[in-house]
mmCIF file of C-alpha atoms in Angstrom:
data_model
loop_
_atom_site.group_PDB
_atom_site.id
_atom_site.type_symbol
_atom_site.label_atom_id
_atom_site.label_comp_id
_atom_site.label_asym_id
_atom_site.label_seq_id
_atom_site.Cartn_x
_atom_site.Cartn_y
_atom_site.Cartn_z
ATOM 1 C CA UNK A 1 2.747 -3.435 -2.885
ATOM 2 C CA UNK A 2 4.549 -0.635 -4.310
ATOM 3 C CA UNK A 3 1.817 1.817 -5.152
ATOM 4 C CA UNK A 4 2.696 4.496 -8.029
ATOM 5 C CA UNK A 5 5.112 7.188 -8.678
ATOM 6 C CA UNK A 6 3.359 9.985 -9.384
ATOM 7 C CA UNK A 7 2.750 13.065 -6.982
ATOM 8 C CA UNK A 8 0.081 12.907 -5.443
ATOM 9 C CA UNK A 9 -1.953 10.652 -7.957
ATOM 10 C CA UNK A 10 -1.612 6.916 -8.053
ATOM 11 C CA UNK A 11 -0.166 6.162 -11.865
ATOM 12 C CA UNK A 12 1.685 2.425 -11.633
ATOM 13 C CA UNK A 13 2.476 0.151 -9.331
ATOM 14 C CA UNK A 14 3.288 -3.785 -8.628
ATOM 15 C CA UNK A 15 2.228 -6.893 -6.024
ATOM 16 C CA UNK A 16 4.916 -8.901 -5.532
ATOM 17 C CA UNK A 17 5.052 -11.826 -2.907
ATOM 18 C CA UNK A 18 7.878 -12.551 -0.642
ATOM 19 C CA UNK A 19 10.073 -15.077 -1.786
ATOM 20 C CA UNK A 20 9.086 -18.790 0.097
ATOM 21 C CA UNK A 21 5.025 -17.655 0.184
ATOM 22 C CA UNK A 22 3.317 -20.902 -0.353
ATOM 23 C CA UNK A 23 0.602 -18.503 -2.337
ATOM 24 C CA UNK A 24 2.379 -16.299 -4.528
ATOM 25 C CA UNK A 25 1.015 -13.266 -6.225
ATOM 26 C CA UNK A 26 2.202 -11.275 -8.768
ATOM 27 C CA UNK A 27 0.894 -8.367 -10.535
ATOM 28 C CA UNK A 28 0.826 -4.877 -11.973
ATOM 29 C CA UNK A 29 -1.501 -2.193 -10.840
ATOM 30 C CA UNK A 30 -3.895 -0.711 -13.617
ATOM 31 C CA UNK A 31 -6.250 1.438 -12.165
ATOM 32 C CA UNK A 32 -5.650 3.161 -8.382
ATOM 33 C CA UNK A 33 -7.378 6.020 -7.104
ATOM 34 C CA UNK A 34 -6.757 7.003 -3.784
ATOM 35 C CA UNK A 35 -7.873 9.153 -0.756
ATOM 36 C CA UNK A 36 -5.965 10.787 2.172
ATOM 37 C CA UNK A 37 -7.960 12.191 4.723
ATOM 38 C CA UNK A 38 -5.771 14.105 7.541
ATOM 39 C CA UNK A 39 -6.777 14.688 11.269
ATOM 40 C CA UNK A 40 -7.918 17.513 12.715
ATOM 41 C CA UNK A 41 -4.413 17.234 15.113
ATOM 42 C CA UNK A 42 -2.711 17.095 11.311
ATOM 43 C CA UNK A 43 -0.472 14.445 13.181
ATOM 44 C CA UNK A 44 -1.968 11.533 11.350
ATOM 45 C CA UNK A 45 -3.456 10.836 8.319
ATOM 46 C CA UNK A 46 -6.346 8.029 6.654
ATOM 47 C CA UNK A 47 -5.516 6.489 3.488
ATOM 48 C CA UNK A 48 -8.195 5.217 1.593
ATOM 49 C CA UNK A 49 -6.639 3.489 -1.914
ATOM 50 C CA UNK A 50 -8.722 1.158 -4.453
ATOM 51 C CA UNK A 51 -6.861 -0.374 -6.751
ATOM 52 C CA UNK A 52 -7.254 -3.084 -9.433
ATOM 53 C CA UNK A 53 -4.142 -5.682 -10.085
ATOM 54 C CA UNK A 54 -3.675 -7.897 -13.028
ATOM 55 C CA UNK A 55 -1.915 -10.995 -12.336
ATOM 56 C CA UNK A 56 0.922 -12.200 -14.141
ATOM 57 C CA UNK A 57 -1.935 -14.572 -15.418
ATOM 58 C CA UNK A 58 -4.485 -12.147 -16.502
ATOM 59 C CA UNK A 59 -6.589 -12.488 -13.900
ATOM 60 C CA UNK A 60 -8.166 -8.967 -12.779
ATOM 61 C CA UNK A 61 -8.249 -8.573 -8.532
ATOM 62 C CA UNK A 62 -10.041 -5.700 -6.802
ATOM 63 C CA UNK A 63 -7.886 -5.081 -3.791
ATOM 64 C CA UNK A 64 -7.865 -1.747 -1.480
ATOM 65 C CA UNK A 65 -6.737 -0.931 1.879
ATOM 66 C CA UNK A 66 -7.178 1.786 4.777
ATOM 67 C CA UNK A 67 -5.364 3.173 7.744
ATOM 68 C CA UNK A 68 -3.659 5.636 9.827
ATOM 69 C CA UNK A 69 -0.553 7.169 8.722
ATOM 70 C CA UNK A 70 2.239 9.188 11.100
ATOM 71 C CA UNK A 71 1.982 13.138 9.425
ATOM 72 C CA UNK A 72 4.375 15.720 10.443
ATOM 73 C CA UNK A 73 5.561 18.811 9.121
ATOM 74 C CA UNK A 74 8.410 16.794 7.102
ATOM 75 C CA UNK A 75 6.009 14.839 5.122
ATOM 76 C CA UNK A 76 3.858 17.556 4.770
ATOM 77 C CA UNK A 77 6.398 19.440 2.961
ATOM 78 C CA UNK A 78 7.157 16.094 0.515
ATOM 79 C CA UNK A 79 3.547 16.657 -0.441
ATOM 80 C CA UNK A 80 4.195 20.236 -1.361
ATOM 81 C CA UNK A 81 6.972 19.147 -3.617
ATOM 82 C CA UNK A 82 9.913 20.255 -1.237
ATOM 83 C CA UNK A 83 13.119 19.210 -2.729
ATOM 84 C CA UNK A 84 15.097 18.155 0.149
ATOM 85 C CA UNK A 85 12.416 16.016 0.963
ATOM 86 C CA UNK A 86 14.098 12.609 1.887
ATOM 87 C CA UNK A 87 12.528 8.872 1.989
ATOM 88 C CA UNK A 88 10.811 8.121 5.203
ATOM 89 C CA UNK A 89 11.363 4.556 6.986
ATOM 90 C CA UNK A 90 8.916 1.485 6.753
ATOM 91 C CA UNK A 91 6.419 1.955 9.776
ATOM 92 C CA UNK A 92 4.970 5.837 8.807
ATOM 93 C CA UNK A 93 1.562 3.827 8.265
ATOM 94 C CA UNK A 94 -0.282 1.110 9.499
ATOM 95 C CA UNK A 95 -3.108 -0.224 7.010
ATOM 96 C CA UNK A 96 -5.151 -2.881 6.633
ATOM 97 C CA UNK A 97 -5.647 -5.021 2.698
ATOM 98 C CA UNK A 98 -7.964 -6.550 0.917
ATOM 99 C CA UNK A 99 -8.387 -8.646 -1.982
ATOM 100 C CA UNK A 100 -11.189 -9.957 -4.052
ATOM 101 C CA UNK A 101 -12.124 -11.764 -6.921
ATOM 102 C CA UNK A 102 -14.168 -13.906 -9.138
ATOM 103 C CA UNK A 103 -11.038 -16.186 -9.970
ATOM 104 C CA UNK A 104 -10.779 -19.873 -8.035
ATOM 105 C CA UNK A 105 -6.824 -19.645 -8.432
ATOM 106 C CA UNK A 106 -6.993 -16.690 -5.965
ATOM 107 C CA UNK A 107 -10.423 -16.637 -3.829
ATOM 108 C CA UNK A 108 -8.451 -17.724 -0.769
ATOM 109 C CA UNK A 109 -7.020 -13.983 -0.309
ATOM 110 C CA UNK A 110 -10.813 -13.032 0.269
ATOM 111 C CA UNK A 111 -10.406 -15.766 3.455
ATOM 112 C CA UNK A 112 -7.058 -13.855 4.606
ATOM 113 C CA UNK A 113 -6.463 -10.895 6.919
ATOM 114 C CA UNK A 114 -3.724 -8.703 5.972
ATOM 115 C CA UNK A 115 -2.330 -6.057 7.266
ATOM 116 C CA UNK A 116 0.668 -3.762 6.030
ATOM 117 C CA UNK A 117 3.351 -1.026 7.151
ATOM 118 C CA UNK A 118 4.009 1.644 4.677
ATOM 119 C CA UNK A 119 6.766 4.243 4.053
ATOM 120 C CA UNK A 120 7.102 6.855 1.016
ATOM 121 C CA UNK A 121 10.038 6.618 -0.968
ATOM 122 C CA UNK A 122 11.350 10.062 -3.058
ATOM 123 C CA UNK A 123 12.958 9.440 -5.828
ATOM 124 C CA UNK A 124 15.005 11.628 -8.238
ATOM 125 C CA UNK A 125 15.369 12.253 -11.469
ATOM 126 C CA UNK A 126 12.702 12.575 -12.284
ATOM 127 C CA UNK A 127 11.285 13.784 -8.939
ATOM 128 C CA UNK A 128 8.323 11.353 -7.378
ATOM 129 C CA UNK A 129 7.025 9.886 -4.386
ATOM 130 C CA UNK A 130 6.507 6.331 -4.373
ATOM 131 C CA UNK A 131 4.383 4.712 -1.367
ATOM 132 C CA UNK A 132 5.297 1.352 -0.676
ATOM 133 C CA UNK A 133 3.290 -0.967 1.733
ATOM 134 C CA UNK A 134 4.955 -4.148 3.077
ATOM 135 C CA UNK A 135 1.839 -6.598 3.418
ATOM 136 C CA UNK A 136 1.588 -9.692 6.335
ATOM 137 C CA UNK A 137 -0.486 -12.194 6.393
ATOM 138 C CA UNK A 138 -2.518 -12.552 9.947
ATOM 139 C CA UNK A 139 -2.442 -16.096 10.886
ATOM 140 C CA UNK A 140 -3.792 -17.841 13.830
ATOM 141 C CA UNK A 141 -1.931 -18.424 17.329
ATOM 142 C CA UNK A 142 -1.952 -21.944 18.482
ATOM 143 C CA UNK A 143 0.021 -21.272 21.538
ATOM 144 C CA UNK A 144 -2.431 -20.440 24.124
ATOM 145 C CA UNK A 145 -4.693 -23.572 23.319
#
């Protein structure tokens, strides 16, 4: 999930499934809102985001996830708009996703665990931060039967 471009408020963003998922899932984000709750230690932070993604079909899913997120004063000073602020590496946050929805075609991601690791991406010109989750499926070990 690629979750907006704005700073800080969530404005756009996309699902797109891995290439070879036997479910695939694509679809644009039309409605986000978002918390971030930080720590007392202000070493880590909770994301809270709701968001609503229409398929590539039409079909409207309600999907959200939570977490804990690395903070340091580097990221704290992307918040605050400082403009050597650089992207920061896949694994700042660890989250867990959810999806539902009234649709048969995609009910089975209500049956699903997934969790995600996040970064935030700056870009330039013009300047935004762009969080981007990358989203697992949990599945079930059959190894220690």
């Amino acid at each position: 999930i690629n979750i907006g471009t704005g700073l800080p408020e969530t404005q756009t963003g996309t699902l797109t499934t891995a290439e070879g998922y036997e479910q695939p899932v694509e679809g644009e984000v039309v409605y986000g809102a978002d918390w971030l709750l930080t720590d007392p230690d202000k070493e880590h932070a909770r994301p809270n985001l709701k968001l609503l993604i229409k398929t590539d079909d039409g079909v409207i899913l309600n999907s959200g996830y939570t977490g804990v997120g690395q903070f340091s004063k580097p990221v704290f000073d992307m918040w605050e708009g400082d403009q050597n602020a650089k992207t920061f590496p896949f694994g700042i946050s660890s989250t867990v996703h959810t999806f539902e929805t009234g649709d048969a075609k995609y009910k089975h991601l209500e049956y699903k665990t997934f969790v995600g690791n996040g970064r935030f991406v700056v870009n330039d010109n013009p300047r935004s931060i762009t969080v981007e989750s990358r989203i697992s499926e949990v599945i079930a070990s059959n190894d220690m039967d």
